[in-house]
mmCIF file of the C-alpha atoms, coordinates in Angstrom:
data_MODEL
# 
_entry.id   MODEL 
# 
loop_
_atom_site.group_PDB 
_atom_site.id 
_atom_site.type_symbol 
_atom_site.label_atom_id 
_atom_site.label_alt_id 
_atom_site.label_comp_id 
_atom_site.label_asym_id 
_atom_site.label_entity_id 
_atom_site.label_seq_id 
_atom_site.pdbx_PDB_ins_code 
_atom_site.Cartn_x 
_atom_site.Cartn_y 
_atom_site.Cartn_z 
_atom_site.occupancy 
_atom_site.B_iso_or_equiv 
_atom_site.pdbx_formal_charge 
_atom_site.auth_seq_id 
_atom_site.auth_comp_id 
_atom_site.auth_asym_id 
_atom_site.auth_atom_id 
_atom_site.pdbx_PDB_model_num 
ATOM 1   C CA . MET A 1 1   ? -1.197  -15.967 24.612  1.00 0.00 ? 1   MET A CA 1 
ATOM 2   C CA . SER A 1 2   ? 0.830   -14.118 27.128  1.00 0.00 ? 2   SER A CA 1 
ATOM 3   C CA . GLY A 1 3   ? 1.147   -10.538 26.055  1.00 0.00 ? 3   GLY A CA 1 
ATOM 4   C CA . SER A 1 4   ? -1.731  -10.908 23.610  1.00 0.00 ? 4   SER A CA 1 
ATOM 5   C CA . HIS A 1 5   ? -3.689  -7.910  22.518  1.00 0.00 ? 5   HIS A CA 1 
ATOM 6   C CA . ALA A 1 6   ? -7.055  -9.067  23.806  1.00 0.00 ? 6   ALA A CA 1 
ATOM 7   C CA . ALA A 1 7   ? -10.080 -7.107  22.726  1.00 0.00 ? 7   ALA A CA 1 
ATOM 8   C CA . GLY A 1 8   ? -11.679 -5.413  25.667  1.00 0.00 ? 8   GLY A CA 1 
ATOM 9   C CA . ASP A 1 9   ? -8.435  -4.697  27.538  1.00 0.00 ? 9   ASP A CA 1 
ATOM 10  C CA . GLU A 1 10  ? -9.087  -1.030  26.877  1.00 0.00 ? 10  GLU A CA 1 
ATOM 11  C CA . GLU A 1 11  ? -12.408 0.696   26.561  1.00 0.00 ? 11  GLU A CA 1 
ATOM 12  C CA . THR A 1 12  ? -12.634 1.948   22.987  1.00 0.00 ? 12  THR A CA 1 
ATOM 13  C CA . ASP A 1 13  ? -15.224 2.511   20.321  1.00 0.00 ? 13  ASP A CA 1 
ATOM 14  C CA . ASP A 1 14  ? -12.834 1.418   17.572  1.00 0.00 ? 14  ASP A CA 1 
ATOM 15  C CA . PRO A 1 15  ? -13.986 -1.603  15.568  1.00 0.00 ? 15  PRO A CA 1 
ATOM 16  C CA . VAL A 1 16  ? -12.233 -4.834  16.480  1.00 0.00 ? 16  VAL A CA 1 
ATOM 17  C CA . PHE A 1 17  ? -10.886 -7.408  14.023  1.00 0.00 ? 17  PHE A CA 1 
ATOM 18  C CA . GLU A 1 18  ? -11.701 -10.242 16.390  1.00 0.00 ? 18  GLU A CA 1 
ATOM 19  C CA . ALA A 1 19  ? -10.088 -13.661 16.473  1.00 0.00 ? 19  ALA A CA 1 
ATOM 20  C CA . ALA A 1 20  ? -10.684 -16.186 19.260  1.00 0.00 ? 20  ALA A CA 1 
ATOM 21  C CA . GLU A 1 21  ? -8.107  -17.426 21.761  1.00 0.00 ? 21  GLU A CA 1 
ATOM 22  C CA . TYR A 1 22  ? -8.507  -20.909 23.247  1.00 0.00 ? 22  TYR A CA 1 
ATOM 23  C CA . ALA A 1 23  ? -7.389  -22.604 26.465  1.00 0.00 ? 23  ALA A CA 1 
ATOM 24  C CA . ASP A 1 24  ? -4.656  -24.549 24.636  1.00 0.00 ? 24  ASP A CA 1 
ATOM 25  C CA . GLY A 1 25  ? -3.070  -21.296 23.405  1.00 0.00 ? 25  GLY A CA 1 
ATOM 26  C CA . THR A 1 26  ? -4.317  -21.521 19.830  1.00 0.00 ? 26  THR A CA 1 
ATOM 27  C CA . VAL A 1 27  ? -5.948  -18.605 18.011  1.00 0.00 ? 27  VAL A CA 1 
ATOM 28  C CA . SER A 1 28  ? -8.404  -18.817 15.123  1.00 0.00 ? 28  SER A CA 1 
ATOM 29  C CA . TYR A 1 29  ? -10.190 -16.511 12.757  1.00 0.00 ? 29  TYR A CA 1 
ATOM 30  C CA . PRO A 1 30  ? -13.074 -16.337 12.339  1.00 0.00 ? 30  PRO A CA 1 
ATOM 31  C CA . PRO A 1 31  ? -13.808 -16.950 16.004  1.00 0.00 ? 31  PRO A CA 1 
ATOM 32  C CA . HIS A 1 32  ? -15.624 -20.138 16.983  1.00 0.00 ? 32  HIS A CA 1 
ATOM 33  C CA . PRO A 1 33  ? -16.977 -21.333 20.359  1.00 0.00 ? 33  PRO A CA 1 
ATOM 34  C CA . VAL A 1 34  ? -14.528 -24.277 20.348  1.00 0.00 ? 34  VAL A CA 1 
ATOM 35  C CA . GLY A 1 35  ? -10.927 -24.257 19.096  1.00 0.00 ? 35  GLY A CA 1 
ATOM 36  C CA . PRO A 1 36  ? -9.410  -26.361 16.314  1.00 0.00 ? 36  PRO A CA 1 
ATOM 37  C CA . ASN A 1 37  ? -8.254  -28.969 18.877  1.00 0.00 ? 37  ASN A CA 1 
ATOM 38  C CA . GLY A 1 38  ? -11.500 -28.917 20.879  1.00 0.00 ? 38  GLY A CA 1 
ATOM 39  C CA . ALA A 1 39  ? -10.249 -26.419 23.473  1.00 0.00 ? 39  ALA A CA 1 
ATOM 40  C CA . GLU A 1 40  ? -12.616 -24.002 25.204  1.00 0.00 ? 40  GLU A CA 1 
ATOM 41  C CA . ARG A 1 41  ? -12.658 -20.379 24.074  1.00 0.00 ? 41  ARG A CA 1 
ATOM 42  C CA . VAL A 1 42  ? -11.087 -18.168 26.745  1.00 0.00 ? 42  VAL A CA 1 
ATOM 43  C CA . GLY A 1 43  ? -10.739 -14.771 25.109  1.00 0.00 ? 43  GLY A CA 1 
ATOM 44  C CA . THR A 1 44  ? -10.282 -12.696 22.007  1.00 0.00 ? 44  THR A CA 1 
ATOM 45  C CA . VAL A 1 45  ? -7.366  -11.285 20.061  1.00 0.00 ? 45  VAL A CA 1 
ATOM 46  C CA . ASP A 1 46  ? -7.655  -8.050  18.081  1.00 0.00 ? 46  ASP A CA 1 
ATOM 47  C CA . LEU A 1 47  ? -5.895  -8.745  14.779  1.00 0.00 ? 47  LEU A CA 1 
ATOM 48  C CA . ARG A 1 48  ? -5.565  -4.972  14.158  1.00 0.00 ? 48  ARG A CA 1 
ATOM 49  C CA . GLU A 1 49  ? -2.581  -5.173  16.504  1.00 0.00 ? 49  GLU A CA 1 
ATOM 50  C CA . TYR A 1 50  ? -0.665  -7.519  14.172  1.00 0.00 ? 50  TYR A CA 1 
ATOM 51  C CA . ASP A 1 51  ? 0.833   -7.340  10.719  1.00 0.00 ? 51  ASP A CA 1 
ATOM 52  C CA . ALA A 1 52  ? 0.245   -10.053 8.165   1.00 0.00 ? 52  ALA A CA 1 
ATOM 53  C CA . THR A 1 53  ? 1.820   -11.424 4.992   1.00 0.00 ? 53  THR A CA 1 
ATOM 54  C CA . VAL A 1 54  ? 0.021   -12.082 1.709   1.00 0.00 ? 54  VAL A CA 1 
ATOM 55  C CA . VAL A 1 55  ? -0.196  -15.841 1.132   1.00 0.00 ? 55  VAL A CA 1 
ATOM 56  C CA . THR A 1 56  ? -2.054  -15.555 -2.179  1.00 0.00 ? 56  THR A CA 1 
ATOM 57  C CA . TRP A 1 57  ? -4.310  -13.079 -3.959  1.00 0.00 ? 57  TRP A CA 1 
ATOM 58  C CA . THR A 1 58  ? -6.697  -12.742 -6.886  1.00 0.00 ? 58  THR A CA 1 
ATOM 59  C CA . LYS A 1 59  ? -8.408  -9.945  -8.753  1.00 0.00 ? 59  LYS A CA 1 
ATOM 60  C CA . SER A 1 60  ? -12.138 -10.359 -9.382  1.00 0.00 ? 60  SER A CA 1 
ATOM 61  C CA . THR A 1 61  ? -13.618 -8.471  -12.322 1.00 0.00 ? 61  THR A CA 1 
ATOM 62  C CA . ALA A 1 62  ? -17.110 -10.000 -12.045 1.00 0.00 ? 62  ALA A CA 1 
ATOM 63  C CA . THR A 1 63  ? -18.156 -8.803  -8.602  1.00 0.00 ? 63  THR A CA 1 
ATOM 64  C CA . PRO A 1 64  ? -21.518 -9.007  -6.809  1.00 0.00 ? 64  PRO A CA 1 
ATOM 65  C CA . PRO A 1 65  ? -23.815 -5.954  -6.881  1.00 0.00 ? 65  PRO A CA 1 
ATOM 66  C CA . GLY A 1 66  ? -22.324 -3.061  -4.958  1.00 0.00 ? 66  GLY A CA 1 
ATOM 67  C CA . VAL A 1 67  ? -18.792 -4.464  -4.763  1.00 0.00 ? 67  VAL A CA 1 
ATOM 68  C CA . ARG A 1 68  ? -16.129 -2.471  -6.578  1.00 0.00 ? 68  ARG A CA 1 
ATOM 69  C CA . ALA A 1 69  ? -14.755 -3.879  -9.815  1.00 0.00 ? 69  ALA A CA 1 
ATOM 70  C CA . PRO A 1 70  ? -12.048 -4.893  -10.141 1.00 0.00 ? 70  PRO A CA 1 
ATOM 71  C CA . ASN A 1 71  ? -11.784 -6.130  -6.573  1.00 0.00 ? 71  ASN A CA 1 
ATOM 72  C CA . THR A 1 72  ? -8.466  -7.453  -5.321  1.00 0.00 ? 72  THR A CA 1 
ATOM 73  C CA . LEU A 1 73  ? -8.797  -10.085 -2.590  1.00 0.00 ? 73  LEU A CA 1 
ATOM 74  C CA . ALA A 1 74  ? -5.970  -11.529 -0.526  1.00 0.00 ? 74  ALA A CA 1 
ATOM 75  C CA . ILE A 1 75  ? -5.516  -14.405 1.869   1.00 0.00 ? 75  ILE A CA 1 
ATOM 76  C CA . VAL A 1 76  ? -3.137  -13.225 4.567   1.00 0.00 ? 76  VAL A CA 1 
ATOM 77  C CA . GLU A 1 77  ? -1.362  -14.912 7.452   1.00 0.00 ? 77  GLU A CA 1 
ATOM 78  C CA . PHE A 1 78  ? -0.946  -12.953 10.682  1.00 0.00 ? 78  PHE A CA 1 
ATOM 79  C CA . ASP A 1 79  ? 2.345   -12.846 12.572  1.00 0.00 ? 79  ASP A CA 1 
ATOM 80  C CA . LEU A 1 80  ? 1.341   -13.303 16.214  1.00 0.00 ? 80  LEU A CA 1 
ATOM 81  C CA . GLY A 1 81  ? 4.927   -13.181 17.439  1.00 0.00 ? 81  GLY A CA 1 
ATOM 82  C CA . THR A 1 82  ? 7.569   -15.679 18.470  1.00 0.00 ? 82  THR A CA 1 
ATOM 83  C CA . GLU A 1 83  ? 5.652   -16.781 21.586  1.00 0.00 ? 83  GLU A CA 1 
ATOM 84  C CA . TYR A 1 84  ? 2.766   -18.111 19.477  1.00 0.00 ? 84  TYR A CA 1 
ATOM 85  C CA . ASP A 1 85  ? 3.321   -21.693 18.299  1.00 0.00 ? 85  ASP A CA 1 
ATOM 86  C CA . GLY A 1 86  ? -0.222  -22.627 17.251  1.00 0.00 ? 86  GLY A CA 1 
ATOM 87  C CA . PRO A 1 87  ? -1.608  -23.135 13.766  1.00 0.00 ? 87  PRO A CA 1 
ATOM 88  C CA . PRO A 1 88  ? -1.412  -20.218 11.303  1.00 0.00 ? 88  PRO A CA 1 
ATOM 89  C CA . VAL A 1 89  ? -4.049  -17.510 11.680  1.00 0.00 ? 89  VAL A CA 1 
ATOM 90  C CA . ARG A 1 90  ? -5.314  -16.549 8.234   1.00 0.00 ? 90  ARG A CA 1 
ATOM 91  C CA . ALA A 1 91  ? -8.045  -14.291 6.874   1.00 0.00 ? 91  ALA A CA 1 
ATOM 92  C CA . ILE A 1 92  ? -9.396  -13.375 3.468   1.00 0.00 ? 92  ILE A CA 1 
ATOM 93  C CA . GLY A 1 93  ? -10.374 -9.856  2.570   1.00 0.00 ? 93  GLY A CA 1 
ATOM 94  C CA . GLN A 1 94  ? -10.275 -7.008  0.128   1.00 0.00 ? 94  GLN A CA 1 
ATOM 95  C CA . VAL A 1 95  ? -7.072  -5.093  -0.518  1.00 0.00 ? 95  VAL A CA 1 
ATOM 96  C CA . VAL A 1 96  ? -7.340  -1.302  -0.308  1.00 0.00 ? 96  VAL A CA 1 
ATOM 97  C CA . GLU A 1 97  ? -8.371  0.309   -3.588  1.00 0.00 ? 97  GLU A CA 1 
ATOM 98  C CA . ASP A 1 98  ? -5.869  1.014   -6.354  1.00 0.00 ? 98  ASP A CA 1 
ATOM 99  C CA . THR A 1 99  ? -3.195  -1.128  -4.721  1.00 0.00 ? 99  THR A CA 1 
ATOM 100 C CA . ASP A 1 100 ? -1.282  -4.058  -6.149  1.00 0.00 ? 100 ASP A CA 1 
ATOM 101 C CA . VAL A 1 101 ? -0.026  -6.842  -3.897  1.00 0.00 ? 101 VAL A CA 1 
ATOM 102 C CA . ALA A 1 102 ? 2.251   -9.819  -4.385  1.00 0.00 ? 102 ALA A CA 1 
ATOM 103 C CA . VAL A 1 103 ? 2.779   -13.048 -2.471  1.00 0.00 ? 103 VAL A CA 1 
ATOM 104 C CA . GLY A 1 104 ? 4.978   -12.279 0.524   1.00 0.00 ? 104 GLY A CA 1 
ATOM 105 C CA . ASP A 1 105 ? 3.998   -8.608  0.806   1.00 0.00 ? 105 ASP A CA 1 
ATOM 106 C CA . PRO A 1 106 ? 3.502   -7.339  4.369   1.00 0.00 ? 106 PRO A CA 1 
ATOM 107 C CA . VAL A 1 107 ? 0.048   -5.866  5.019   1.00 0.00 ? 107 VAL A CA 1 
ATOM 108 C CA . THR A 1 108 ? -1.934  -4.452  7.905   1.00 0.00 ? 108 THR A CA 1 
ATOM 109 C CA . PRO A 1 109 ? -5.711  -4.497  8.443   1.00 0.00 ? 109 PRO A CA 1 
ATOM 110 C CA . VAL A 1 110 ? -7.494  -1.154  8.115   1.00 0.00 ? 110 VAL A CA 1 
ATOM 111 C CA . TYR A 1 111 ? -11.111 -0.451  8.998   1.00 0.00 ? 111 TYR A CA 1 
ATOM 112 C CA . VAL A 1 112 ? -13.537 0.815   6.346   1.00 0.00 ? 112 VAL A CA 1 
ATOM 113 C CA . GLU A 1 113 ? -17.162 1.836   6.869   1.00 0.00 ? 113 GLU A CA 1 
ATOM 114 C CA . GLU A 1 114 ? -18.418 0.385   3.565   1.00 0.00 ? 114 GLU A CA 1 
ATOM 115 C CA . LEU A 1 115 ? -16.996 -2.715  1.927   1.00 0.00 ? 115 LEU A CA 1 
ATOM 116 C CA . ARG A 1 116 ? -19.794 -2.479  -0.615  1.00 0.00 ? 116 ARG A CA 1 
ATOM 117 C CA . ASP A 1 117 ? -22.565 -0.097  -1.635  1.00 0.00 ? 117 ASP A CA 1 
ATOM 118 C CA . PRO A 1 118 ? -25.494 -0.745  0.736   1.00 0.00 ? 118 PRO A CA 1 
ATOM 119 C CA . ASP A 1 119 ? -28.000 0.502   -1.857  1.00 0.00 ? 119 ASP A CA 1 
ATOM 120 C CA . ALA A 1 120 ? -26.989 -2.151  -4.405  1.00 0.00 ? 120 ALA A CA 1 
ATOM 121 C CA . GLY A 1 121 ? -28.381 -5.635  -4.221  1.00 0.00 ? 121 GLY A CA 1 
ATOM 122 C CA . ILE A 1 122 ? -31.636 -7.092  -2.988  1.00 0.00 ? 122 ILE A CA 1 
ATOM 123 C CA . ARG A 1 123 ? -31.304 -6.771  0.790   1.00 0.00 ? 123 ARG A CA 1 
ATOM 124 C CA . GLU A 1 124 ? -32.678 -3.899  2.807   1.00 0.00 ? 124 GLU A CA 1 
ATOM 125 C CA . PRO A 1 125 ? -29.619 -1.696  3.578   1.00 0.00 ? 125 PRO A CA 1 
ATOM 126 C CA . ASP A 1 126 ? -30.564 -1.244  7.244   1.00 0.00 ? 126 ASP A CA 1 
ATOM 127 C CA . SER A 1 127 ? -30.698 -5.013  7.732   1.00 0.00 ? 127 SER A CA 1 
ATOM 128 C CA . GLN A 1 128 ? -26.966 -5.510  7.069   1.00 0.00 ? 128 GLN A CA 1 
ATOM 129 C CA . ASP A 1 129 ? -23.592 -4.402  8.392   1.00 0.00 ? 129 ASP A CA 1 
ATOM 130 C CA . TRP A 1 130 ? -21.505 -2.986  5.547   1.00 0.00 ? 130 TRP A CA 1 
ATOM 131 C CA . ASP A 1 131 ? -18.287 -2.249  7.414   1.00 0.00 ? 131 ASP A CA 1 
ATOM 132 C CA . GLY A 1 132 ? -15.206 -4.372  7.894   1.00 0.00 ? 132 GLY A CA 1 
ATOM 133 C CA . PHE A 1 133 ? -11.486 -4.564  7.274   1.00 0.00 ? 133 PHE A CA 1 
ATOM 134 C CA . ARG A 1 134 ? -9.338  -4.359  4.161   1.00 0.00 ? 134 ARG A CA 1 
ATOM 135 C CA . PHE A 1 135 ? -5.645  -5.065  3.905   1.00 0.00 ? 135 PHE A CA 1 
ATOM 136 C CA . GLU A 1 136 ? -3.197  -2.267  3.169   1.00 0.00 ? 136 GLU A CA 1 
ATOM 137 C CA . PRO A 1 137 ? 0.406   -2.902  2.111   1.00 0.00 ? 137 PRO A CA 1 
ATOM 138 C CA . ILE A 1 138 ? 3.051   -1.725  4.570   1.00 0.00 ? 138 ILE A CA 1 
ATOM 139 C CA . GLU A 1 139 ? 5.557   0.553   2.913   1.00 0.00 ? 139 GLU A CA 1 
# 
């Protein structure tokens, strides 16, 4: 992608919402070693740099241990600009707390340190990463 926002272009300690870029110009999330058309991975794209649109959403009221209830989840499609003509880049994730979304709403990814309570559940808290990205509506 010419003009892409590749992770690593700038030295930063900010978390990266990493998608993969492939030799044929396609981008996919989550990143894989080989692209959807078999192309070699050539770089990364930081999805924090792009807005997305809600494709669909649901509200879970029976959540796993440590996950907030109710928990709104959305599938979003990122707008990588007019130069990108590959397959849609979509992700699923939590919506920020106390926020309603609708199909077609614009959202942006925001980093959070804890997507769930690390002390809940059966795994040793230090053995897991608990951070990640949620989607926040754009006003």
